[in-house]
Coordinates of C-alpha atoms (C1' of nucleotides) in Angstrom, one line a residue:
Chain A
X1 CA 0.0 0.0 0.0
X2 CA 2.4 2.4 0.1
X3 CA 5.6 3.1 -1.8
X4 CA 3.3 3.0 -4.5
X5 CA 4.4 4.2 -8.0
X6 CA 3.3 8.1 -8.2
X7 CA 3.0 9.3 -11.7
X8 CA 6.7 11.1 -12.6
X9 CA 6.3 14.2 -12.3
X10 CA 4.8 15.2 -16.2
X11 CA 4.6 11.1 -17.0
X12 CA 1.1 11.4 -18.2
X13 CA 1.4 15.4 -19.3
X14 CA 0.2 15.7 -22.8
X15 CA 3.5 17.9 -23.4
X16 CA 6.0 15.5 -22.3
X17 CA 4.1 12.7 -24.7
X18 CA 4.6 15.0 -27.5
X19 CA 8.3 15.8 -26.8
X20 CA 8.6 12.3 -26.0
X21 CA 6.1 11.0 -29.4
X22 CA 8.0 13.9 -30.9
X23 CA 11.9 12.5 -30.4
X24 CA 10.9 9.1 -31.0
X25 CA 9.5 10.4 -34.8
X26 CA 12.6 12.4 -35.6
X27 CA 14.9 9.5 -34.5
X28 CA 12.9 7.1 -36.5
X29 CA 13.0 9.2 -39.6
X30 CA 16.6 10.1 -39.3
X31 CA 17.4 6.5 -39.4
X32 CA 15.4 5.8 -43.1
X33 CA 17.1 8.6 -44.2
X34 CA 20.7 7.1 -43.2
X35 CA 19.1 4.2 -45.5
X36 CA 18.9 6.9 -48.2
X37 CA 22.7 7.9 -47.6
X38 CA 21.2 11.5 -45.7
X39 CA 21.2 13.4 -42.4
X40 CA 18.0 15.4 -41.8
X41 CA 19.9 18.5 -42.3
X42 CA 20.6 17.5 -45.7
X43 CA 17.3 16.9 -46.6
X44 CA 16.0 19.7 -45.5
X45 CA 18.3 21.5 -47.4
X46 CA 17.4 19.8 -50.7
X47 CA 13.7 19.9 -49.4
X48 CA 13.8 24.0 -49.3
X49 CA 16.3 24.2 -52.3
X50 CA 13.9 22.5 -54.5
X51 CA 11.2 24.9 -53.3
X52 CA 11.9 27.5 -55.0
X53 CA 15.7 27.2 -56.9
X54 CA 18.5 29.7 -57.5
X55 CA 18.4 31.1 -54.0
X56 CA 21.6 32.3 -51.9
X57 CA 23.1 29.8 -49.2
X58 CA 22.1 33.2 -46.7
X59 CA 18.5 32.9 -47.6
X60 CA 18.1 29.4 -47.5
X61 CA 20.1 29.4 -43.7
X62 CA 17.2 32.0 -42.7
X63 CA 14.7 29.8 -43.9
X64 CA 16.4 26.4 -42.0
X65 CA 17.9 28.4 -39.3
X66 CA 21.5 27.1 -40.2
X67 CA 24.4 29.6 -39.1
X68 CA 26.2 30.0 -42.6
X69 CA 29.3 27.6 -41.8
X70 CA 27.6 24.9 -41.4
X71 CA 25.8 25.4 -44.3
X72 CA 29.1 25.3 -46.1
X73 CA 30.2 22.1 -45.7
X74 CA 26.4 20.7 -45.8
X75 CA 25.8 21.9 -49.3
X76 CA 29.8 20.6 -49.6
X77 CA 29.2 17.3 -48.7
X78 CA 25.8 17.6 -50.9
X79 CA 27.5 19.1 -54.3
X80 CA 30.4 16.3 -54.0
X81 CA 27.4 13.5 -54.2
X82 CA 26.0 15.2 -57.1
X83 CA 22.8 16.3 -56.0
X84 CA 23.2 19.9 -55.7
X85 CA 25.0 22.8 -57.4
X86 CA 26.4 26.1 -56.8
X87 CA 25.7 28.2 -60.4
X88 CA 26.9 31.5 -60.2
X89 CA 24.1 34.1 -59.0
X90 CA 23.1 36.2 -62.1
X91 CA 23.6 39.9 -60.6
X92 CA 25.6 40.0 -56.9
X93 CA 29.3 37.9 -57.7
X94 CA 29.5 37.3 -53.6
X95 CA 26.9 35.2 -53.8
X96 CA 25.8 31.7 -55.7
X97 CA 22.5 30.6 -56.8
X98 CA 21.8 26.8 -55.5
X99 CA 20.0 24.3 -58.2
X100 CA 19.3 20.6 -57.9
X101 CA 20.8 18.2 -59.9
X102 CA 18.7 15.6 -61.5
X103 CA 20.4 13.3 -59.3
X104 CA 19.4 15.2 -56.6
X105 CA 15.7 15.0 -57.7
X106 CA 15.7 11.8 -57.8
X107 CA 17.2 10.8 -54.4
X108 CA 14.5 13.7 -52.7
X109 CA 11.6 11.6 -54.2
X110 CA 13.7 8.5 -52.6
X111 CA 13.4 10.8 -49.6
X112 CA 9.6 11.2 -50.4
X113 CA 9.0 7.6 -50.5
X114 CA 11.0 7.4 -46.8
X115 CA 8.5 10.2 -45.4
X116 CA 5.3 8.5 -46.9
X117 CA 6.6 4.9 -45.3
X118 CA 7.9 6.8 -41.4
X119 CA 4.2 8.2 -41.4
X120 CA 2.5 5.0 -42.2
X121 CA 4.9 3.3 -39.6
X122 CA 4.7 5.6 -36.9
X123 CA 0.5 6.2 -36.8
X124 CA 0.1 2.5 -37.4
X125 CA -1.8 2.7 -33.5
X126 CA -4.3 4.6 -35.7
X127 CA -7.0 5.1 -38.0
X128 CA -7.2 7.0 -41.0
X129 CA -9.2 9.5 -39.4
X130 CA -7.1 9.6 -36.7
X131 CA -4.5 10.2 -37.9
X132 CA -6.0 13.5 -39.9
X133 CA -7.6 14.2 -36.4
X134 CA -4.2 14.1 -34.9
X135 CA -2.3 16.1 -37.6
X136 CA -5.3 19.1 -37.2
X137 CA -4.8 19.1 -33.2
X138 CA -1.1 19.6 -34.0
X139 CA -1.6 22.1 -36.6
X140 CA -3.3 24.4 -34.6
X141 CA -0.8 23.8 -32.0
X142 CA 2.0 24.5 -33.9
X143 CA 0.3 27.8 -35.7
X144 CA -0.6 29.5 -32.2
X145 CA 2.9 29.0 -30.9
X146 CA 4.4 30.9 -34.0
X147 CA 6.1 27.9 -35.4
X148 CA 7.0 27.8 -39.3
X149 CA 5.8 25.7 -41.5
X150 CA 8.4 22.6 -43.0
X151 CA 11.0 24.0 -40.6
X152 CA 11.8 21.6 -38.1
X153 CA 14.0 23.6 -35.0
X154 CA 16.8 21.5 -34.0
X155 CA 17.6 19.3 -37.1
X156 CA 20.1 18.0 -34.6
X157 CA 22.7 14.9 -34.0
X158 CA 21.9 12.0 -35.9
X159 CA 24.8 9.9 -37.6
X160 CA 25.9 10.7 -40.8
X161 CA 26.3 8.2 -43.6
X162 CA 30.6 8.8 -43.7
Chain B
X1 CA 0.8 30.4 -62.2
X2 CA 4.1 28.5 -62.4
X3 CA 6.2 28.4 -59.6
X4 CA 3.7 27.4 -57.4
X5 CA 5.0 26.9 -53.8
X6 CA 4.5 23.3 -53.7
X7 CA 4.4 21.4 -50.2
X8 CA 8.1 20.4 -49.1
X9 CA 8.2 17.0 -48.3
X10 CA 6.4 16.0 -45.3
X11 CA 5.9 19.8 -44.6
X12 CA 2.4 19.5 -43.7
X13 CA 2.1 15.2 -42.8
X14 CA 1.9 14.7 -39.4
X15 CA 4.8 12.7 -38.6
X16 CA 6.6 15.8 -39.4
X17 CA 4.3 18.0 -37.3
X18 CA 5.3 15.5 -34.5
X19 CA 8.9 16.2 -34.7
X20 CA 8.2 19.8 -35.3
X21 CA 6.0 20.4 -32.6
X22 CA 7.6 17.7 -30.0
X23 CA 11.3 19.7 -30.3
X24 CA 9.5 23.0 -30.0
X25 CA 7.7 22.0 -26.6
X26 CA 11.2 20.1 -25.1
X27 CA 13.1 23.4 -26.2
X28 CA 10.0 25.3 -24.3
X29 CA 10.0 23.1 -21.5
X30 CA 14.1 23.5 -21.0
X31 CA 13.8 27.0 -20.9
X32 CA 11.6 27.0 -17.8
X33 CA 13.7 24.7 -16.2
X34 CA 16.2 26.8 -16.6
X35 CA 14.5 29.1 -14.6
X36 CA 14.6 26.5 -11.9
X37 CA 18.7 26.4 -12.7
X38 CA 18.3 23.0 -13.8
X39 CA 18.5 21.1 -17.0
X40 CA 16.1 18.4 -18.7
X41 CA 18.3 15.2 -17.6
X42 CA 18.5 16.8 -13.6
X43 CA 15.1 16.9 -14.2
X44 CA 14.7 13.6 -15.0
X45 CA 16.9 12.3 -12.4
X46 CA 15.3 14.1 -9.6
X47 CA 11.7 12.2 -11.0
X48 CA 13.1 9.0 -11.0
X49 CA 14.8 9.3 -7.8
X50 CA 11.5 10.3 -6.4
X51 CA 9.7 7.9 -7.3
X52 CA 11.5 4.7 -6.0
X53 CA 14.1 6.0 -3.3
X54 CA 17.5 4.2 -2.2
X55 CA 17.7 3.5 -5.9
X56 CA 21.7 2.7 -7.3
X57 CA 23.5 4.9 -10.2
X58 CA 23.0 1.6 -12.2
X59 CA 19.2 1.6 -12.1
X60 CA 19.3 4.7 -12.2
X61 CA 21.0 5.0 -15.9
X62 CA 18.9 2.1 -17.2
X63 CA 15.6 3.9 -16.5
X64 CA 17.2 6.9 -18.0
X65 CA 18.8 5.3 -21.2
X66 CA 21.9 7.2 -19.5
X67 CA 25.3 6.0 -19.9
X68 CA 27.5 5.8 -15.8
X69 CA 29.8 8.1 -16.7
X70 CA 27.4 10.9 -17.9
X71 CA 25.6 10.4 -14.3
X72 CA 28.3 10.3 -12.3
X73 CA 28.6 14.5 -13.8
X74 CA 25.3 15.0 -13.1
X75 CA 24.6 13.5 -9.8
X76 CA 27.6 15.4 -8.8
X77 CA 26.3 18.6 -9.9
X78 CA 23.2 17.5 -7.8
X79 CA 25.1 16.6 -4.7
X80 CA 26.8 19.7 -4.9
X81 CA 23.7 21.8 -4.9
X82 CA 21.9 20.0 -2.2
X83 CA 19.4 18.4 -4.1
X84 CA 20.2 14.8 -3.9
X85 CA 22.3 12.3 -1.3
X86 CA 24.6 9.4 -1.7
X87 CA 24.6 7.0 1.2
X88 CA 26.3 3.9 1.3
X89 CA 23.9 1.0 -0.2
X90 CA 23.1 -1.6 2.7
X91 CA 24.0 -4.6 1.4
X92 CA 26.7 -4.3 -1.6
X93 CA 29.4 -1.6 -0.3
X94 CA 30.3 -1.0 -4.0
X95 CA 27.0 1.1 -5.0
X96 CA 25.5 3.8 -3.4
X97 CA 21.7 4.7 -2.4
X98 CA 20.1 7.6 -3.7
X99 CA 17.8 9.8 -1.6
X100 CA 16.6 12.9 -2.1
X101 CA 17.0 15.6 0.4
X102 CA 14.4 17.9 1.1
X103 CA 15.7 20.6 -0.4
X104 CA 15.3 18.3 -3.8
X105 CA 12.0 17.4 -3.1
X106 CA 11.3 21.7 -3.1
X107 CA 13.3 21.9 -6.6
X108 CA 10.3 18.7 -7.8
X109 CA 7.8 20.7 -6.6
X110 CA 8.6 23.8 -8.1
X111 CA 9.6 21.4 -11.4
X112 CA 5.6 20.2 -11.3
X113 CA 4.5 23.6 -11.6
X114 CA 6.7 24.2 -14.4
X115 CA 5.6 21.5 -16.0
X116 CA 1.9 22.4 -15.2
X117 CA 2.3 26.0 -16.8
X118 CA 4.6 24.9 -19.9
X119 CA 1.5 22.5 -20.5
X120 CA -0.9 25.2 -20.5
X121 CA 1.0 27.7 -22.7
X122 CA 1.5 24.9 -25.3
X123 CA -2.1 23.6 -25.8
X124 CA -3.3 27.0 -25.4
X125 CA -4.9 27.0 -28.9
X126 CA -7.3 23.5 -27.7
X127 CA -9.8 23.4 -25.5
X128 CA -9.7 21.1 -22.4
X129 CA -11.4 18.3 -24.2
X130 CA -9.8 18.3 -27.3
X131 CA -6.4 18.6 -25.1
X132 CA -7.4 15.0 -23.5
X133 CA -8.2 13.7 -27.5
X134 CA -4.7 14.6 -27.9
X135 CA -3.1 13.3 -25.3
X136 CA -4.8 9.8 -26.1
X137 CA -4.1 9.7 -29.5
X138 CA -0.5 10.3 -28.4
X139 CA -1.0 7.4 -25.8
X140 CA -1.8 5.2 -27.7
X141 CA 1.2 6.1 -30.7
X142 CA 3.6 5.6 -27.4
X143 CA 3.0 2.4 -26.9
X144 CA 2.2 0.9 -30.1
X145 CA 5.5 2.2 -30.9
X146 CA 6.7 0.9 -27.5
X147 CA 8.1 4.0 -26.0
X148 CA 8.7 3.9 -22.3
X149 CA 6.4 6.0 -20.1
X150 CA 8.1 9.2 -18.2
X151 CA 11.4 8.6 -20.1
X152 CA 12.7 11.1 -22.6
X153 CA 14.8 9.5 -25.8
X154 CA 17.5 12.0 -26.6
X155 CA 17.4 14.3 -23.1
X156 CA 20.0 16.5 -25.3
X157 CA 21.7 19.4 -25.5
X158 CA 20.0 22.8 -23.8
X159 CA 22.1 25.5 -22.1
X160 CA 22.9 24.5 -18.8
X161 CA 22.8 27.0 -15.8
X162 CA 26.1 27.8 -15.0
Chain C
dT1 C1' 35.9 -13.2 -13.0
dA2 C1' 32.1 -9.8 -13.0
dT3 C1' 30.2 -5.4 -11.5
dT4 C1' 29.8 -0.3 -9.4
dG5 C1' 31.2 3.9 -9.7
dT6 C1' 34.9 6.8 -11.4
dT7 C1' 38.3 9.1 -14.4
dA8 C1' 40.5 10.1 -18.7
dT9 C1' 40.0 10.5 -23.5
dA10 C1' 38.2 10.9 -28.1
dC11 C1' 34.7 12.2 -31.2
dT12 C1' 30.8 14.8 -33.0
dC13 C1' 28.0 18.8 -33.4
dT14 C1' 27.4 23.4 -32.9
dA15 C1' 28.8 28.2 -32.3
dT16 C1' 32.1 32.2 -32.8
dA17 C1' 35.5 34.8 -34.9
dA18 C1' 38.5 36.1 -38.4
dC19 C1' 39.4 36.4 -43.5
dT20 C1' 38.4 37.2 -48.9
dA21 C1' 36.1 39.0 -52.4
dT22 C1' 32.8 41.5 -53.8
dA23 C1' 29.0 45.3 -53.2
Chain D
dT1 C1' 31.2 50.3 -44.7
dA2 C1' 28.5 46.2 -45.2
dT3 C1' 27.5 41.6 -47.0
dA4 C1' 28.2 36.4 -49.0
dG5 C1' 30.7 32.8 -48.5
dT6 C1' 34.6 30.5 -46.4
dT7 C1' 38.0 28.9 -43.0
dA8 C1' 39.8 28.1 -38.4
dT9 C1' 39.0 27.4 -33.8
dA10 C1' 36.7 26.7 -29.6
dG11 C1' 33.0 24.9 -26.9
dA12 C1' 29.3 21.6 -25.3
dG13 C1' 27.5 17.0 -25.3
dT14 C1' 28.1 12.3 -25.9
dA15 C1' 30.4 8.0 -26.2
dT16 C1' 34.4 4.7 -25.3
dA17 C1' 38.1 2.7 -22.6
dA18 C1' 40.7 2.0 -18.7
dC19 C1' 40.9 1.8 -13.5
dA20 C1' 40.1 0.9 -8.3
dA21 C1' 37.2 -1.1 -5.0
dT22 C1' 34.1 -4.7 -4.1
dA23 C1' 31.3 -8.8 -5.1

DNA sequence: TATTGTTATACTCTATAACTATA
DNA sequence: TATAGTTATAGAGTATAACAATA
């Protein structure tokens, strides 16, 4: 009767489930992407390059919240595999304007395909409508608290493929 | 008409939202720690502690998913600030018993209400019922997915207080 | 011989500052 | 003078290995 196990502090909070929920899904995603030969910082940056190309390595590190070094060797590492290129920008010589390479088309739809299959995976607890249920709870969440859309905050540590 | 912003990959599915939304409400959650002066994994040590006194460093890091050495650090740091005890284990003179002192059960306290707030300021945008849908659809991802309850994959990397 | 806690060390990731070439 | 990209360097966080005391 006593000594009983109390509920850790924030066990059953909704916010520690979706930290929690939250880790789990990036950790589970990171490692399909290793399948694809990626990091999540690479993809996003060929996810936000493909958006709209010929923008600056400064623009797209606003829009990923990347200090400019790092994007450096990122799009490095991503130009020696071939799937993205640094053209030179049309008007300001400081600067370069990023394009995919068809190559690197092909290995985001790869990355498509690993997205499609993480989701599927990771709601499998849940119904179709569930899951739509789920994503609308979250989207409202995520637009009150000011967060941008296809930017995830803290890409973060996940092994890299060499 | 061209140039359409099209969705970026996984930009609006939910498993992304997840991620999104899960690293937003840990790096929310960290900051009000912070306020406490402590960090997610003292956090996470002082719950555990709490919950089954006299514990060993062992237990201790298996709960956790913490590695010894790493726990040594931070039940020093603990030690040192008068939150947490090591007495010598009864039986096996090689392991210590963790207790909390009362000053750590204070810091817990004042943790809960962190916790208790951060939760509010999150789901702000749902009402109390729809905040209870969430949390169950999330309960039930959890285990399907067979994530441990109270314990936080990837405590990670947020400013420590001094 | 195996285990608990510890220390020392290496490795990765991220952040800061300094440098160049252009504007 | 300010900005884009780059390089070099330092810092924090995490993991690995070796060690002393005890089982």
């Amino acid at each position: 009767m006593k000594n009983t196990v109390r509920p850790p502090l924030g066990g059953f909070s909704t916010a520690f489930l979706l930290a929690q929920v939250g880790a789990h899904a990036a950790a589970r995603f990171a490692e399909r992407l290793e399948a694809v030969g990626l990091t999540p910082p690479h993809a996003g940056v060929l996810r936000v390059v493909n958006t709209s190309e010929g923008m600056s390595q400064q623009a797209l590190g606003e829009i990923l919240r990347v200090l400019p070094s790092r994007l450096v060797v990122l799009i490095d590492e991503l130009e020696r595999r071939g799937f993205i290129e640094r053209r030179d920008h049309p008007t300001d010589r400081r600067s370069y304007a990023l394009y995919l390479t068809p190559a690197g088309r092909e290995v985001l739809q790869r990355v498509g395909r690993a997205a499609r299959e993480h989701e599927d995976a990771l709601c499998a607890a849940l119904t179709t409508t569930e899951r739509a249920q789920l994503g609308g709870l979250l989207r409202r969440i995520a637009d009150e608290q000011g967060l941008a859309r296809g930017v995830h905050p803290g890409f973060s540590r996940m092994r890299a493929s060499k």
